[in-house]
Short mmCIF file of C-alpha atoms and ligand atoms in Angstrom, two decimals:
data_model
loop_
_atom_site.label_atom_id
_atom_site.label_comp_id
_atom_site.label_asym_id
_atom_site.label_seq_id
_atom_site.Cartn_x
_atom_site.Cartn_y
_atom_site.Cartn_z
CA MET F 1 -80.54 178.14 29.68
CA LEU F 2 -79.16 174.92 30.66
CA ALA F 3 -76.10 172.65 29.15
CA HIS F 4 -76.03 168.98 30.01
CA ARG F 5 -73.10 168.00 32.00
CA GLY F 6 -73.92 164.24 32.01
CA PHE F 7 -73.96 163.31 35.73
CA LEU F 8 -76.80 162.81 38.47
CA ARG F 9 -76.20 165.25 41.83
CA LEU F 10 -78.01 166.13 44.61
CA CYS F 11 -79.70 169.21 44.91
CA GLY F 12 -81.16 170.41 47.81
CA SER F 13 -83.43 167.19 48.94
CA GLU F 14 -83.93 165.75 45.80
CA PHE F 15 -82.05 163.74 42.46
CA VAL F 16 -82.05 166.28 39.45
CA TRP F 17 -79.94 165.60 36.23
CA GLY F 18 -76.41 167.51 36.53
CA TYR F 19 -76.29 170.36 34.50
CA THR F 20 -74.26 173.51 33.71
CA VAL F 21 -76.26 176.25 34.10
CA THR F 22 -75.88 179.75 32.20
CA LEU F 23 -77.64 183.19 32.84
CA ASP F 24 -80.36 183.92 30.74
CA VAL F 25 -79.25 187.66 30.23
CA ASN F 26 -82.58 188.13 28.73
CA PHE F 27 -84.60 186.80 31.05
CA VAL F 28 -83.37 188.69 33.87
CA ARG F 29 -83.36 191.96 31.65
CA SER F 30 -87.32 191.63 31.41
CA GLN F 31 -87.03 191.38 35.32
CA PHE F 32 -85.72 195.22 35.30
CA PRO F 33 -88.37 197.94 33.96
CA ALA F 34 -84.99 199.88 33.46
CA PHE F 35 -84.04 198.01 30.50
CA ALA F 36 -87.76 199.04 28.63
CA GLU F 37 -87.55 202.45 29.32
CA PRO F 38 -87.69 204.70 26.40
CA ALA F 39 -86.26 207.12 28.48
CA LEU F 40 -83.25 204.98 28.99
CA ASP F 41 -82.89 203.27 25.27
CA GLY F 42 -79.73 203.02 23.53
CA GLN F 43 -77.86 203.54 26.96
CA ALA F 44 -74.94 201.08 28.72
CA PHE F 45 -74.82 201.35 32.16
CA PHE F 46 -71.58 200.76 33.47
CA GLU F 47 -72.13 203.21 37.33
CA ASN F 48 -73.51 200.01 38.80
CA ALA F 49 -71.03 200.25 41.70
CA GLY F 50 -72.75 203.29 42.60
CA GLY F 51 -76.15 202.25 42.42
CA SER F 52 -77.80 199.22 40.31
CA TYR F 53 -81.27 199.92 38.51
CA THR F 54 -84.21 198.16 40.93
CA CYS F 55 -85.81 194.94 39.73
CA VAL F 56 -89.72 194.67 39.32
CA GLN F 57 -90.43 192.65 42.28
CA VAL F 58 -88.73 195.69 44.42
CA TYR F 59 -90.61 198.16 42.55
CA ASP F 60 -94.02 196.49 42.72
CA ARG F 61 -94.05 195.98 46.62
CA LEU F 62 -93.02 199.56 46.77
CA THR F 63 -95.70 200.92 45.67
CA ARG F 64 -97.90 198.55 46.95
CA PHE F 65 -96.88 199.78 49.64
CA TYR F 66 -96.82 203.51 49.09
CA ARG F 67 -100.83 202.75 47.84
CA GLU F 68 -102.29 200.43 50.48
CA ARG F 69 -100.47 199.95 53.08
CA LYS F 70 -98.38 203.60 54.24
CA VAL F 71 -99.71 203.76 57.38
CA GLN F 72 -98.09 202.99 61.15
CA PRO F 73 -97.26 199.30 60.81
CA TYR F 74 -98.11 196.43 63.50
CA ALA F 75 -101.80 197.74 64.30
CA PRO F 76 -104.31 195.09 64.08
CA TYR F 77 -106.33 196.73 61.09
CA ALA F 78 -105.70 195.12 57.62
CA ALA F 79 -103.07 198.27 55.94
CA SER F 80 -101.15 197.78 58.97
CA ARG F 81 -100.75 194.15 59.75
CA LEU F 82 -99.95 194.00 56.22
CA GLY F 83 -97.13 196.43 56.03
CA GLY F 84 -95.71 195.18 59.27
CA GLU F 85 -96.10 191.86 58.32
CA GLU F 86 -94.40 192.19 55.02
CA MET F 87 -91.29 194.12 56.72
CA ASP F 88 -90.63 191.02 59.09
CA GLU F 89 -90.90 189.31 55.71
CA ALA F 90 -87.76 190.72 54.20
CA ARG F 91 -85.68 190.62 57.62
CA THR F 92 -86.89 186.51 57.44
CA ARG F 93 -86.28 185.97 53.84
CA LEU F 94 -83.39 187.88 53.12
CA ALA F 95 -81.67 186.68 56.38
CA ALA F 96 -82.69 182.58 55.13
CA LEU F 97 -80.77 183.73 51.78
CA MET F 98 -77.61 184.71 53.83
CA GLY F 99 -77.63 181.73 56.05
CA VAL F 100 -78.22 183.87 59.46
CA ASP F 101 -81.16 184.27 62.10
CA THR F 102 -83.89 186.85 60.92
CA ASP F 103 -83.42 189.11 64.43
CA GLU F 104 -79.81 189.44 63.16
CA VAL F 105 -80.99 191.17 60.08
CA SER F 106 -81.71 194.93 60.56
CA PHE F 107 -82.36 197.59 57.91
CA GLY F 108 -80.69 201.66 58.22
CA PRO F 109 -80.81 204.24 56.05
CA SER F 110 -77.74 203.67 54.69
CA THR F 111 -74.30 201.85 55.31
CA THR F 112 -72.58 204.64 56.38
CA GLN F 113 -75.18 205.39 58.63
CA ASN F 114 -74.91 202.09 60.11
CA THR F 115 -71.04 202.30 60.55
CA TYR F 116 -71.31 205.44 62.13
CA VAL F 117 -74.24 203.51 64.70
CA LEU F 118 -71.85 200.70 65.17
CA ALA F 119 -68.91 202.91 65.20
CA GLN F 120 -70.57 204.57 68.79
CA ALA F 121 -71.73 201.36 69.85
CA PHE F 122 -68.17 200.01 69.99
CA ALA F 123 -66.85 203.60 71.61
CA GLY F 124 -69.22 202.13 74.47
CA PHE F 125 -68.10 198.98 74.72
CA MET F 126 -64.38 199.40 74.27
CA GLU F 127 -62.08 200.97 76.95
CA GLN F 128 -59.33 203.34 77.04
CA GLY F 129 -56.00 202.02 75.23
CA GLU F 130 -57.64 199.29 73.70
CA ALA F 131 -56.93 199.04 69.47
CA ILE F 132 -59.27 197.95 66.20
CA VAL F 133 -57.61 197.83 63.26
CA VAL F 134 -58.39 199.70 59.93
CA THR F 135 -57.91 199.65 55.99
CA ASN F 136 -56.82 202.16 53.87
CA GLN F 137 -58.90 199.84 51.01
CA ASP F 138 -62.16 200.60 52.42
CA HIS F 139 -64.51 202.93 50.97
CA GLU F 140 -64.58 206.15 53.69
CA ALA F 141 -68.07 204.37 55.05
CA ASN F 142 -66.41 201.74 57.19
CA SER F 143 -63.01 203.52 57.74
CA GLY F 144 -63.64 207.72 58.55
CA PRO F 145 -66.32 206.26 61.50
CA TRP F 146 -64.09 203.95 62.84
CA ARG F 147 -60.57 206.34 62.74
CA ARG F 148 -63.11 209.15 64.65
CA LEU F 149 -62.44 206.36 67.63
CA ALA F 150 -59.18 207.64 67.96
CA GLU F 151 -60.82 211.18 69.16
CA ARG F 152 -61.98 209.15 71.96
CA GLY F 153 -58.73 207.41 73.39
CA ILE F 154 -59.00 204.24 71.61
CA GLU F 155 -55.78 203.43 69.60
CA VAL F 156 -56.00 203.07 65.60
CA ARG F 157 -54.02 200.91 63.84
CA GLU F 158 -54.08 200.64 59.95
CA TRP F 159 -53.85 197.43 57.62
CA CYS F 160 -52.12 199.13 54.69
CA LEU F 161 -52.72 197.91 51.01
CA ASP F 162 -49.68 197.23 48.56
CA PRO F 163 -49.55 200.89 46.81
CA GLU F 164 -48.22 198.70 43.26
CA THR F 165 -51.72 195.88 43.64
CA GLY F 166 -53.91 197.17 46.03
CA ARG F 167 -54.39 194.47 47.62
CA LEU F 168 -54.44 193.77 51.35
CA ASP F 169 -52.36 190.69 52.52
CA PRO F 170 -53.65 188.85 55.34
CA GLU F 171 -49.97 187.88 56.35
CA THR F 172 -49.41 191.53 57.39
CA LEU F 173 -52.63 191.59 59.21
CA ALA F 174 -50.85 189.37 62.20
CA ASP F 175 -48.76 191.50 62.75
CA LEU F 176 -50.97 194.20 63.75
CA LEU F 177 -52.55 192.14 65.64
CA ASP F 178 -52.09 191.40 69.72
CA GLU F 179 -54.43 191.58 72.97
CA LYS F 180 -55.56 194.82 72.62
CA VAL F 181 -57.38 194.82 69.67
CA ARG F 182 -60.87 194.40 69.60
CA LEU F 183 -62.42 194.70 65.68
CA VAL F 184 -60.80 194.70 62.88
CA CYS F 185 -62.88 196.65 59.73
CA PHE F 186 -62.04 195.73 56.04
CA PRO F 187 -63.99 195.58 53.39
CA HIS F 188 -65.28 192.24 51.24
CA CYS F 189 -64.49 193.95 47.73
CA SER F 190 -62.85 197.54 47.43
CA ASN F 191 -65.10 199.90 45.45
CA VAL F 192 -62.14 200.84 43.44
CA VAL F 193 -59.54 197.63 43.98
CA GLY F 194 -62.28 195.04 43.09
CA GLU F 195 -59.99 192.52 44.47
CA ILE F 196 -62.50 190.05 46.56
CA ASN F 197 -60.54 189.76 49.60
CA PRO F 198 -60.64 186.01 51.69
CA VAL F 199 -63.40 186.93 54.31
CA THR F 200 -63.33 183.60 55.71
CA GLU F 201 -59.54 183.43 56.47
CA ILE F 202 -59.30 186.96 57.40
CA THR F 203 -62.20 186.45 59.88
CA ALA F 204 -60.24 183.50 61.56
CA ILE F 205 -57.07 185.33 61.86
CA ALA F 206 -59.05 188.52 63.78
CA HIS F 207 -60.74 185.52 66.17
CA ALA F 208 -57.91 184.27 66.62
CA ALA F 209 -56.37 187.00 67.87
CA GLY F 210 -59.57 187.59 70.71
CA ALA F 211 -61.31 190.63 67.82
CA PHE F 212 -63.96 190.78 66.45
CA ALA F 213 -64.32 190.97 62.34
CA CYS F 214 -66.88 193.96 60.45
CA VAL F 215 -67.07 193.39 56.78
CA ASP F 216 -68.15 196.20 54.17
CA GLY F 217 -69.89 193.48 51.74
CA VAL F 218 -71.47 197.16 49.90
CA SER F 219 -69.13 196.85 46.73
CA TYR F 220 -69.26 192.79 46.80
CA ALA F 221 -73.20 191.75 47.81
CA PRO F 222 -75.11 193.21 44.16
CA HIS F 223 -72.39 190.18 42.87
CA GLY F 224 -74.21 187.40 44.74
CA LEU F 225 -75.81 187.88 48.01
CA PRO F 226 -73.19 185.53 50.36
CA ASN F 227 -73.92 183.34 53.26
CA VAL F 228 -72.54 185.41 55.78
CA GLY F 229 -73.37 182.59 58.39
CA GLU F 230 -70.83 180.11 56.72
CA LEU F 231 -68.55 183.49 55.33
CA GLY F 232 -68.15 183.69 59.19
CA PRO F 233 -67.99 187.62 60.24
CA ASP F 234 -69.48 189.50 63.02
CA ILE F 235 -70.99 192.49 61.51
CA TYR F 236 -71.80 191.99 57.39
CA LEU F 237 -72.93 195.37 56.01
CA PHE F 238 -74.49 195.97 52.49
CA SER F 239 -76.59 198.33 50.72
CA ALA F 240 -80.06 197.47 49.15
CA TYR F 241 -79.85 200.34 46.27
CA LYS F 242 -76.83 198.93 44.77
CA THR F 243 -78.70 195.42 45.37
CA TYR F 244 -81.33 196.00 42.52
CA GLY F 245 -83.25 197.11 46.00
CA PRO F 246 -84.60 200.43 47.10
CA HIS F 247 -82.74 203.33 49.36
CA GLN F 248 -81.91 201.38 52.54
CA GLY F 249 -78.71 199.93 54.31
CA VAL F 250 -78.91 196.34 55.57
CA MET F 251 -76.32 195.10 57.86
CA VAL F 252 -76.17 191.79 59.54
CA MET F 253 -75.09 191.25 63.31
CA ARG F 254 -74.40 188.28 64.78
CA ARG F 255 -76.27 187.55 67.86
CA ALA F 256 -73.00 187.10 70.34
CA LEU F 257 -71.00 190.70 69.23
CA GLY F 258 -75.13 192.05 69.06
CA GLU F 259 -75.90 191.57 72.80
CA ALA F 260 -72.23 192.18 74.29
CA LEU F 261 -72.56 196.05 72.61
CA PRO F 262 -74.93 198.47 74.29
CA ASN F 263 -77.56 199.18 72.78
CA GLN F 264 -78.05 202.32 70.40
CA GLY F 265 -81.87 202.45 70.50
CA HIS F 266 -84.48 203.38 72.36
CA HIS F 267 -84.10 201.96 75.55
CA PHE F 268 -87.34 199.80 75.68
CA ASN F 269 -86.27 198.18 72.18
CA GLY F 270 -83.04 196.82 73.35
CA ASP F 271 -84.36 193.23 74.35
CA ALA F 272 -84.71 192.72 70.47
CA LEU F 273 -81.73 192.60 68.31
CA TYR F 274 -82.60 194.02 64.84
CA LYS F 275 -83.36 197.08 66.95
CA ARG F 276 -80.21 197.57 68.88
CA PHE F 277 -78.21 199.35 66.07
CA THR F 278 -81.13 201.48 64.21
CA PRO F 279 -82.35 204.27 66.51
CA ALA F 280 -83.74 206.06 63.60
CA GLY F 281 -87.62 205.41 62.89
CA PRO F 282 -87.22 202.99 60.00
CA ASP F 283 -88.69 203.80 56.61
CA HIS F 284 -91.55 201.64 56.33
CA ALA F 285 -92.39 201.26 52.55
CA GLN F 286 -88.31 200.27 51.36
CA VAL F 287 -87.81 198.01 54.43
CA ALA F 288 -90.80 196.08 53.24
CA ALA F 289 -89.67 196.48 49.47
CA CYS F 290 -86.43 194.45 50.24
CA ALA F 291 -88.28 191.34 50.18
CA GLY F 292 -88.47 192.17 46.78
CA MET F 293 -85.07 191.18 46.64
CA ALA F 294 -85.84 187.59 47.73
CA ASP F 295 -88.34 187.41 45.45
CA TYR F 296 -85.71 188.31 42.90
CA ALA F 297 -83.31 185.97 43.62
CA GLU F 298 -85.99 183.26 43.66
CA THR F 299 -87.64 184.27 40.49
CA LEU F 300 -83.83 183.43 39.00
CA ALA F 301 -83.51 179.91 41.06
CA ALA F 302 -86.70 179.15 39.52
CA HIS F 303 -85.99 180.09 36.02
CA HIS F 304 -82.76 178.54 35.93
CA GLY F 305 -83.85 175.40 37.88
CA ILE F 306 -81.95 175.71 41.00
CA THR F 307 -83.74 174.28 43.80
CA GLY F 308 -83.30 173.84 47.70
CA SER F 309 -83.55 175.82 50.50
CA ALA F 310 -83.39 179.40 50.63
CA ALA F 311 -79.45 179.35 51.64
CA GLU F 312 -79.17 176.66 48.80
CA ILE F 313 -80.78 179.30 46.36
CA GLY F 314 -78.91 182.02 47.63
CA ARG F 315 -75.91 179.97 46.51
CA GLY F 316 -76.82 179.11 43.26
CA VAL F 317 -77.67 182.51 42.19
CA HIS F 318 -74.65 183.58 43.47
CA ASP F 319 -72.53 181.30 41.43
CA LEU F 320 -75.14 182.00 38.53
CA MET F 321 -74.18 185.64 38.55
CA ARG F 322 -70.58 185.57 39.40
CA ALA F 323 -69.99 182.88 36.32
CA HIS F 324 -71.79 185.24 33.64
CA GLU F 325 -70.05 188.60 35.08
CA GLN F 326 -66.23 186.34 34.73
CA THR F 327 -67.24 186.01 31.18
CA LEU F 328 -68.05 188.87 30.23
CA LEU F 329 -65.60 190.87 32.74
CA GLN F 330 -61.99 188.68 31.16
CA PRO F 331 -62.23 190.60 27.92
CA LEU F 332 -62.65 193.61 29.17
CA LEU F 333 -59.52 193.30 31.60
CA ASP F 334 -57.61 192.01 28.57
CA HIS F 335 -58.46 194.51 26.46
CA VAL F 336 -57.60 197.85 29.47
CA SER F 337 -53.99 195.81 30.33
CA ALA F 338 -53.42 195.93 26.67
CA LYS F 339 -53.07 199.51 26.60
CA ASN F 340 -49.98 201.61 27.87
CA SER F 341 -51.47 204.60 28.51
CA VAL F 342 -54.02 203.07 31.25
CA ARG F 343 -53.08 201.83 34.50
CA LEU F 344 -56.16 199.23 35.79
CA ILE F 345 -56.28 199.53 39.39
CA GLY F 346 -56.80 195.60 40.92
CA PRO F 347 -55.86 192.31 39.25
CA SER F 348 -56.33 191.42 35.61
CA ASP F 349 -57.60 188.02 36.77
CA ALA F 350 -61.54 188.16 36.29
CA ALA F 351 -62.15 185.56 38.93
CA MET F 352 -60.34 187.84 41.67
CA ARG F 353 -62.33 190.36 41.52
CA ALA F 354 -65.63 191.74 41.21
CA PRO F 355 -66.59 193.67 37.65
CA THR F 356 -65.94 197.28 39.15
CA VAL F 357 -63.30 198.51 36.95
CA ALA F 358 -61.43 201.47 37.75
CA LEU F 359 -58.92 202.74 35.27
CA ALA F 360 -56.14 205.78 36.06
CA THR F 361 -55.00 207.59 32.92
CA GLU F 362 -53.47 210.96 31.62
CA GLN F 363 -56.78 212.03 31.44
CA ASN F 364 -58.99 213.47 33.83
CA ALA F 365 -61.89 211.17 35.04
CA GLU F 366 -64.66 213.16 34.71
CA GLY F 367 -63.54 214.08 31.12
CA LEU F 368 -63.25 210.90 29.85
CA ALA F 369 -67.20 210.15 31.23
CA ALA F 370 -68.46 212.67 29.49
CA GLN F 371 -67.15 211.55 26.35
CA LEU F 372 -68.07 208.03 27.23
CA ALA F 373 -71.73 209.46 28.07
CA GLU F 374 -71.46 210.62 24.01
CA ARG F 375 -71.11 207.66 23.02
CA GLY F 376 -73.80 205.90 25.08
CA ILE F 377 -72.16 204.49 27.70
CA ASN F 378 -72.92 205.75 31.23
CA ALA F 379 -69.78 205.59 33.75
CA GLY F 380 -68.47 207.95 36.38
CA GLY F 381 -64.88 209.87 36.69
CA GLY F 382 -63.70 210.57 40.27
CA ASP F 383 -62.41 209.22 43.64
CA PHE F 384 -66.15 207.37 44.59
CA TYR F 385 -65.16 208.03 48.25
CA ALA F 386 -62.43 206.25 48.21
CA GLN F 387 -59.85 208.97 48.50
CA ARG F 388 -57.32 206.64 51.13
CA PRO F 389 -57.15 203.67 48.82
CA LEU F 390 -56.30 205.74 45.68
CA GLU F 391 -53.63 208.31 47.19
CA ALA F 392 -52.44 205.06 49.05
CA MET F 393 -51.78 203.52 44.82
CA GLY F 394 -50.32 206.96 44.26
CA VAL F 395 -53.27 207.69 41.90
CA ASP F 396 -53.77 211.45 41.31
CA LEU F 397 -56.98 212.67 42.86
CA GLY F 398 -56.93 215.70 40.60
CA LYS F 399 -57.89 213.50 37.91
CA GLY F 400 -59.47 210.42 39.75
CA VAL F 401 -60.11 207.09 38.10
CA LEU F 402 -62.41 205.89 35.40
CA ARG F 403 -64.49 203.74 36.67
CA LEU F 404 -66.68 200.82 34.88
CA SER F 405 -69.20 198.46 36.79
CA PHE F 406 -71.71 196.26 35.55
CA VAL F 407 -73.67 193.43 37.26
CA HIS F 408 -75.08 190.15 36.24
CA TYR F 409 -77.76 191.92 33.93
CA THR F 410 -75.01 193.54 31.56
CA SER F 411 -75.58 192.02 27.77
CA GLU F 412 -72.06 190.84 25.83
CA ASP F 413 -73.12 193.43 23.50
CA GLU F 414 -72.78 196.22 25.99
CA VAL F 415 -69.56 194.85 26.97
CA SER F 416 -68.42 195.20 23.08
CA LYS F 417 -69.95 198.73 22.60
CA LEU F 418 -67.81 199.68 26.46
CA ILE F 419 -65.09 198.29 24.79
CA GLN F 420 -65.43 200.02 21.06
CA ALA F 421 -66.17 203.69 23.40
CA LEU F 422 -62.78 203.52 25.28
CA ASP F 423 -60.68 202.73 21.86
CA ASP F 424 -62.27 206.29 20.93
CA VAL F 425 -61.72 207.99 24.01
CA LEU F 426 -58.26 206.37 25.36
C1 LIG R 501 -68.02 199.99 49.22
C2 LIG R 501 -68.79 200.59 49.16
N1 LIG R 501 -69.14 200.55 50.86
C3 LIG R 501 -70.03 201.70 51.35
C4 LIG R 501 -70.88 202.80 50.74
C5 LIG R 501 -71.60 203.45 51.74
O1 LIG R 501 -73.02 202.85 51.35
P1 LIG R 501 -74.29 204.39 51.68
O2 LIG R 501 -74.31 204.91 49.94
O3 LIG R 501 -75.13 202.88 51.86
O4 LIG R 501 -73.93 204.42 52.77
C6 LIG R 501 -70.61 202.64 49.50
C7 LIG R 501 -70.84 203.63 48.56
O5 LIG R 501 -70.90 203.64 47.45
C8 LIG R 501 -69.30 201.65 48.65
O6 LIG R 501 -69.34 201.42 47.76
#
């Protein structure tokens, strides 16, 4: 959908008339089989931060792989060659969208397992007495594996969020840094606080102190893949199954760090950067199906008149998704902020956050989610493996939080239905 903005701008290598492009939600929903699925009819899905619906491009590639290419890849016969090529294609095209080199992208069974392997690599890389920084805003996946390095003689320093706002203040990070710190781990966006952290600024602070930066992007990536090359961290992790893809963890490991860390894969694979931190044999079909995430981004771009290089398409699609989400998010934030019985976790300004909205209430959150389910709202209650941030903000873990999370395929009608249902149960 195009609204004329009336000026000429440079887009990629060609001049096009400048338009403000708004997301065509009906087109978007036509790309997700779940929205045509009778079993899900009438259900408004608000647990996207737990796992998104899968786009048709990924679904088609996955089923084709199982039907036609489900053999050991990279041999010369057609089924095997095509399977291997499709796995390579997934890395090549996702890397291009994120502004990094193909061999800087690798896949693992999940982000939690990717982080676990990385922590083993750092254990072999760091000297006793050196330090890392972790936050208490992270999901446990980017926290526990790093904290366990304390058992191996590594000093673990905690960068603490503000207990009122949930915010991580970059200024307080500086106090934790000195020449002993080798790594700073933090989230692009917490799965309960929702605030978008300034990754480039934080990375610059870490780098200036001689430390590397590891960013958990799991809660951010579904709202538009970032250009990791421009963003700047040394490691960026996200989970494909929350980003319209199959159940895989995706890891960007920038070359300088990846070559310095000890190889965690088979010794004869150590020269291939993308094999160094994935000791398990990959899930061939799912890796190949990740190419469908790039297909989807390109399909969205083409439909909305976004052209240019892969990185420009990535940026255009990112901005398109974010703009739609912010428009839908602000009324929800305003509505819940006005309720005295509810504590909204994180910022009430949609521009500052992802549409992952956690609410602490007097009631038990799982009970609330059950009441919402009766009204056709699919959401969850609990701690979402974010016990540390919730505890630090004084949330009763016994009650947990009700989490309402949506993405760009969510419609205005669904948000209105959610608001009505919240009025019934809160
Ligand atoms: C912010 C965040 N980080 C990490 C993870 C862990 O991802 P995975 O399930 O791929 O291990 C999750 C999962 O919910 C998450 O929300």
